[in-house]
Amino acid sequence: MTKWTNFHTHSYFCDGHGTLEEFVQAAISKNFAVLGFSSHSPVPYKSKNVLKFENVIEYLRKVQILKEKHSNEIEIYTGMEIDFFANYSKISQFSDYLDYSIGSVHQLGILPDGDFLNFDYSKTDFSRYTEEIFNGDIKNMVSQYYLQIILMLCAEKKPDIIGHLDLIKKFNRNDQFFSEKETWYKDLVLDVLHLIAEKSCVIEVNTRPMIRGLLDSFYPSKWILEESFRLNIPVTLNCDAHIPTELGGFYPQAAEMLLEIGYKEILILYKNTWQFVELSQNGLKI
Ligand SMILES: [Zn+2]
Ligand SMILES: [Zn+2]
């Protein structure tokens, strides 16, 4: 029997659309064995895209209710996509209350006017970031991005899953900002991969850029996954769903790519344990 899983799911609690129940129903109808919710964690500044501090308990409680309600149909886990940026958000802040955490970097600095902004929000914001924080020096900006990932990996409590490892390429279709083939970029990524291998973290293959038609690749790029395979870094498969219909988007294509690279198994949280399961193009052999 093959089934799918997803640990990267947003909802109306942050910047997604749809109730938790609607995501659960969609997951059941799409033959999912596991659904993990991962609202964007609260941040210490005003943002309409993240879970609010005052809603954390309601979020945890609602996931728990669904977990019990649907226990005969699907496994449900409580997670958060924890926004890491040095000196502000720490993975450990919420992790005691979660089944798992995704660690992601969306933030690289404060704009000169004091505003906080996610560099991945829009291409305009990305360009604003490049100009106003990094004086047009894209190489410095990309380096800072991977430095934040390194800091996250070296933090006292590291995330279970590294979210969209090369998110910095989000608006880089046709190499508009930099080339992944350049040595400086490859070296940066390889340094991060060695650290991920050393720290025994899992990276996700995130199908969202294909679902949204933003890029012709997943996060991370295929060459990064080939290097990850060589370094024995385990992967999991996620779709970063923001609406229920996005669940499982481009999974067969991602599975095909992983099998081609050599990944025969992926790591998932199942029966409350992280375990490897066999991958096929039609799903996981659970
Ligand atoms: Zn994210
Ligand atoms: Zn996400």
Coordinates of C-alpha atoms and ligand atoms in Angstrom, one line a residue:
M1 CA 0.0 0.0 0.0
T2 CA 1.5 3.4 -0.9
K3 CA 0.6 6.6 0.9
W4 CA 1.9 10.1 1.0
T5 CA 3.0 12.3 4.0
N6 CA 3.4 16.1 4.5
F7 CA 5.0 17.9 7.4
H8 CA 4.8 21.4 6.0
T9 CA 1.3 22.7 6.2
H10 CA 0.0 26.2 6.8
S11 CA -3.6 27.3 7.5
Y12 CA -5.6 30.3 8.5
F13 CA -3.6 30.4 11.7
C14 CA -0.8 32.1 9.7
D15 CA -0.6 32.9 5.9
G16 CA -2.5 29.9 4.7
H17 CA -6.1 29.6 3.6
G18 CA -8.4 27.0 5.1
T19 CA -9.2 25.5 8.4
L20 CA -7.1 22.7 10.0
E21 CA -10.1 20.4 9.4
E22 CA -10.2 21.3 5.7
F23 CA -6.5 20.3 5.4
V24 CA -7.2 17.0 7.2
Q25 CA -10.1 16.2 5.0
A26 CA -8.1 17.0 1.8
A27 CA -5.2 14.8 3.1
I28 CA -7.5 11.9 3.8
S29 CA -9.0 12.1 0.4
K30 CA -5.6 12.3 -1.2
N31 CA -4.4 9.1 0.5
F32 CA -2.1 10.6 3.0
A33 CA -0.9 8.5 6.0
V34 CA 0.4 11.5 7.9
L35 CA -0.3 15.2 8.0
G36 CA 1.9 17.6 10.1
F37 CA 0.8 21.2 10.7
S38 CA 3.6 23.8 10.7
S39 CA 2.2 27.3 11.2
H40 CA 4.8 30.0 10.9
S41 CA 6.0 30.6 14.5
P42 CA 5.2 33.9 16.2
V43 CA 7.8 36.6 15.7
P44 CA 8.6 39.6 18.0
Y45 CA 7.4 42.2 15.5
K46 CA 4.1 42.9 13.7
S47 CA 3.4 40.5 11.0
K48 CA 0.1 39.3 9.5
N49 CA 1.7 36.2 8.1
V50 CA 2.6 34.3 11.2
L51 CA 0.9 32.6 14.2
K52 CA 0.2 35.2 16.8
F53 CA 1.5 34.7 20.3
E54 CA -2.0 34.9 21.7
N55 CA -3.2 32.1 19.3
V56 CA -0.5 29.6 20.1
I57 CA -2.5 27.7 22.7
E58 CA -5.6 27.6 20.5
Y59 CA -3.5 26.3 17.6
L60 CA -1.9 23.5 19.8
R61 CA -5.3 22.6 21.2
K62 CA -7.1 22.4 17.8
V63 CA -4.4 20.2 16.3
Q64 CA -4.7 17.9 19.4
I65 CA -8.5 17.6 19.0
L66 CA -8.1 16.7 15.3
K67 CA -5.3 14.2 16.1
E68 CA -7.7 12.3 18.4
K69 CA -10.8 12.8 16.2
H70 CA -9.1 11.3 13.1
S71 CA -6.8 8.8 14.7
N72 CA -8.4 5.9 12.8
E73 CA -7.9 7.6 9.4
I74 CA -4.6 9.6 9.5
E75 CA -1.8 10.4 11.8
I76 CA -1.7 14.1 12.7
Y77 CA 1.4 15.9 14.2
T78 CA 1.9 19.3 15.8
G79 CA 4.7 21.3 14.3
M80 CA 5.8 24.8 13.6
E81 CA 7.9 26.4 10.9
I82 CA 10.1 28.3 13.1
D83 CA 11.5 31.5 11.7
F84 CA 15.2 31.6 12.6
F85 CA 17.1 34.8 12.7
A86 CA 19.9 35.3 15.1
N87 CA 19.1 37.0 18.4
Y88 CA 15.4 36.9 17.9
S89 CA 13.7 33.6 17.3
K90 CA 15.1 30.5 18.9
I91 CA 14.0 27.0 17.9
S92 CA 13.8 26.0 21.6
Q93 CA 11.2 28.6 22.4
F94 CA 8.3 26.4 21.3
S95 CA 9.8 23.0 20.6
D96 CA 8.8 21.5 24.0
Y97 CA 5.2 21.7 22.9
L98 CA 5.7 20.3 19.4
D99 CA 6.1 16.9 17.8
Y100 CA 8.6 18.3 15.4
S101 CA 10.0 21.6 14.1
I102 CA 10.9 23.0 10.7
G103 CA 13.7 25.6 10.9
S104 CA 13.5 28.2 8.2
V105 CA 15.3 31.5 7.4
H106 CA 13.1 34.2 5.8
Q107 CA 14.7 37.2 7.4
L108 CA 18.1 38.7 6.9
G109 CA 18.0 42.1 8.5
I110 CA 16.1 45.2 9.3
L111 CA 15.3 47.8 6.6
P112 CA 16.8 51.3 7.2
D113 CA 13.3 52.6 8.1
G114 CA 13.1 50.0 10.9
D115 CA 10.8 47.7 9.1
F116 CA 11.0 43.9 9.2
L117 CA 10.4 42.2 5.9
N118 CA 10.7 38.6 4.6
F119 CA 13.0 38.6 1.6
D120 CA 10.9 35.8 0.0
Y121 CA 7.6 37.7 0.2
S122 CA 7.7 39.2 -3.3
K123 CA 10.3 40.0 -6.0
T124 CA 9.9 43.7 -5.1
D125 CA 10.7 43.0 -1.5
F126 CA 13.6 40.8 -2.5
S127 CA 15.1 43.6 -4.6
R128 CA 14.4 46.1 -1.8
Y129 CA 16.3 43.9 0.5
T130 CA 19.2 43.6 -1.8
E131 CA 19.4 47.3 -2.4
E132 CA 18.6 48.7 1.1
I133 CA 20.3 46.2 3.3
F134 CA 23.1 44.9 1.2
N135 CA 23.8 47.9 -1.1
G136 CA 23.1 45.8 -4.2
D137 CA 25.7 43.2 -3.2
I138 CA 23.8 40.0 -3.9
K139 CA 26.8 37.8 -3.1
N140 CA 26.9 39.3 0.4
M141 CA 23.1 38.8 0.8
V142 CA 23.3 35.1 -0.3
S143 CA 26.2 34.5 2.0
Q144 CA 24.3 36.0 4.9
Y145 CA 21.4 33.7 4.1
Y146 CA 23.5 30.6 4.4
L147 CA 25.3 32.0 7.5
Q148 CA 21.9 32.2 9.2
I149 CA 21.3 28.6 8.3
I150 CA 24.7 27.7 9.8
L151 CA 23.8 29.6 13.0
M152 CA 20.5 27.8 13.2
L153 CA 22.3 24.4 12.8
C154 CA 24.8 25.4 15.6
A155 CA 22.1 26.7 18.0
E156 CA 21.5 24.8 21.2
K157 CA 18.3 23.3 19.9
K158 CA 18.4 22.5 16.2
P159 CA 15.3 22.0 14.1
D160 CA 14.2 18.5 13.0
I161 CA 13.8 19.5 9.4
I162 CA 15.6 22.2 7.5
G163 CA 13.0 24.1 5.6
H164 CA 13.4 25.0 1.9
L165 CA 17.2 25.0 2.1
D166 CA 17.9 27.2 -0.9
L167 CA 14.9 29.6 -0.5
I168 CA 17.3 32.4 -1.5
K169 CA 16.9 31.3 -5.1
K170 CA 13.1 32.0 -5.1
F171 CA 13.2 34.9 -7.5
N172 CA 16.3 33.7 -9.4
R173 CA 14.7 32.2 -12.4
N174 CA 17.0 32.5 -15.4
D175 CA 19.9 33.5 -13.0
Q176 CA 18.4 37.0 -12.5
F177 CA 20.4 37.6 -9.4
F178 CA 23.2 35.0 -9.3
S179 CA 24.3 31.7 -10.8
E180 CA 24.2 28.5 -8.9
K181 CA 27.1 27.3 -11.1
E182 CA 29.5 29.8 -9.7
T183 CA 32.2 28.5 -7.4
W184 CA 31.4 30.9 -4.5
Y185 CA 27.8 29.7 -4.4
K186 CA 28.6 26.0 -4.7
D187 CA 31.2 26.3 -1.9
L188 CA 28.7 28.1 0.4
V189 CA 26.1 25.4 -0.1
L190 CA 28.6 22.5 0.3
D191 CA 29.9 24.0 3.6
V192 CA 26.3 24.0 4.8
L193 CA 25.7 20.5 3.6
H194 CA 28.7 19.2 5.5
L195 CA 27.4 20.8 8.6
I196 CA 23.9 19.3 8.1
A197 CA 25.5 15.9 7.7
E198 CA 27.5 16.4 10.9
K199 CA 24.5 17.6 12.9
S200 CA 22.3 14.7 11.6
C201 CA 19.5 17.0 10.3
V202 CA 16.9 16.1 7.7
I203 CA 16.3 18.3 4.7
E204 CA 13.0 18.6 3.0
V205 CA 12.4 18.4 -0.7
N206 CA 9.9 21.2 -0.9
T207 CA 7.6 21.2 -4.0
R208 CA 6.1 24.6 -3.5
P209 CA 8.1 26.5 -6.2
M210 CA 6.7 24.1 -8.8
I211 CA 3.2 24.2 -7.4
R212 CA 3.3 28.0 -7.7
G213 CA 5.0 27.9 -11.1
L214 CA 7.8 30.1 -9.7
L215 CA 10.7 27.9 -10.7
D216 CA 11.5 24.8 -12.7
S217 CA 13.1 23.1 -9.7
F218 CA 12.2 22.2 -6.1
Y219 CA 13.9 23.5 -3.0
P220 CA 16.7 22.5 -3.0
S221 CA 18.0 22.2 -6.5
K222 CA 18.8 18.8 -7.9
W223 CA 22.5 19.2 -7.7
I224 CA 22.2 20.0 -4.0
L225 CA 20.2 16.8 -3.5
E226 CA 22.9 14.8 -5.4
E227 CA 25.5 16.2 -3.0
S228 CA 23.2 15.5 0.0
F229 CA 22.9 11.9 -1.2
R230 CA 26.7 11.6 -1.3
L231 CA 26.9 12.9 2.2
N232 CA 24.1 10.5 3.5
I233 CA 21.8 13.3 4.5
P234 CA 18.3 12.0 4.9
V235 CA 15.4 13.8 3.1
T236 CA 11.7 14.1 3.6
L237 CA 9.1 15.2 1.1
N238 CA 6.9 18.2 1.7
C239 CA 4.7 20.5 -0.3
D240 CA 4.5 23.6 2.0
A241 CA 0.7 23.7 1.4
H242 CA -1.0 27.0 2.0
I243 CA -4.4 25.8 0.6
P244 CA -5.8 22.3 0.9
T245 CA -5.7 21.6 -2.8
E246 CA -1.9 22.1 -2.8
L247 CA -1.4 18.9 -0.7
G248 CA 0.8 16.4 -2.6
G249 CA 1.4 18.8 -5.5
F250 CA 4.3 17.5 -7.7
Y251 CA 5.0 14.6 -5.3
P252 CA 5.3 12.0 -8.1
Q253 CA 7.8 14.2 -10.0
A254 CA 9.8 14.8 -6.8
A255 CA 9.8 11.1 -5.9
E256 CA 11.0 10.3 -9.5
M257 CA 13.9 12.7 -9.1
L258 CA 14.9 11.4 -5.7
L259 CA 14.8 7.8 -7.0
E260 CA 17.0 8.9 -10.0
I261 CA 19.5 10.4 -7.6
G262 CA 19.6 7.2 -5.6
Y263 CA 17.3 8.0 -2.6
K264 CA 15.4 4.7 -2.1
E265 CA 14.0 5.8 1.3
I266 CA 12.9 9.0 2.9
L267 CA 12.7 9.8 6.6
I268 CA 9.3 10.5 8.1
L269 CA 7.7 10.9 11.5
Y270 CA 5.4 7.8 11.7
K271 CA 3.9 6.1 14.8
N272 CA 5.7 8.8 16.8
T273 CA 9.1 7.8 15.6
W274 CA 11.4 9.1 12.9
Q275 CA 11.8 6.3 10.5
F276 CA 12.9 5.5 6.9
V277 CA 10.3 4.3 4.6
E278 CA 10.6 3.0 1.0
L279 CA 9.9 5.5 -1.7
S280 CA 8.2 4.8 -5.0
Q281 CA 6.8 7.2 -7.6
N282 CA 3.3 6.4 -6.4
G283 CA 3.9 7.0 -2.8
L284 CA 5.7 5.7 0.3
K285 CA 5.5 2.0 1.1
I286 CA 3.9 2.3 4.5
Ligands
ZN1 ZN 9.0 29.1 4.7
ZN2 ZN 6.2 27.2 4.9

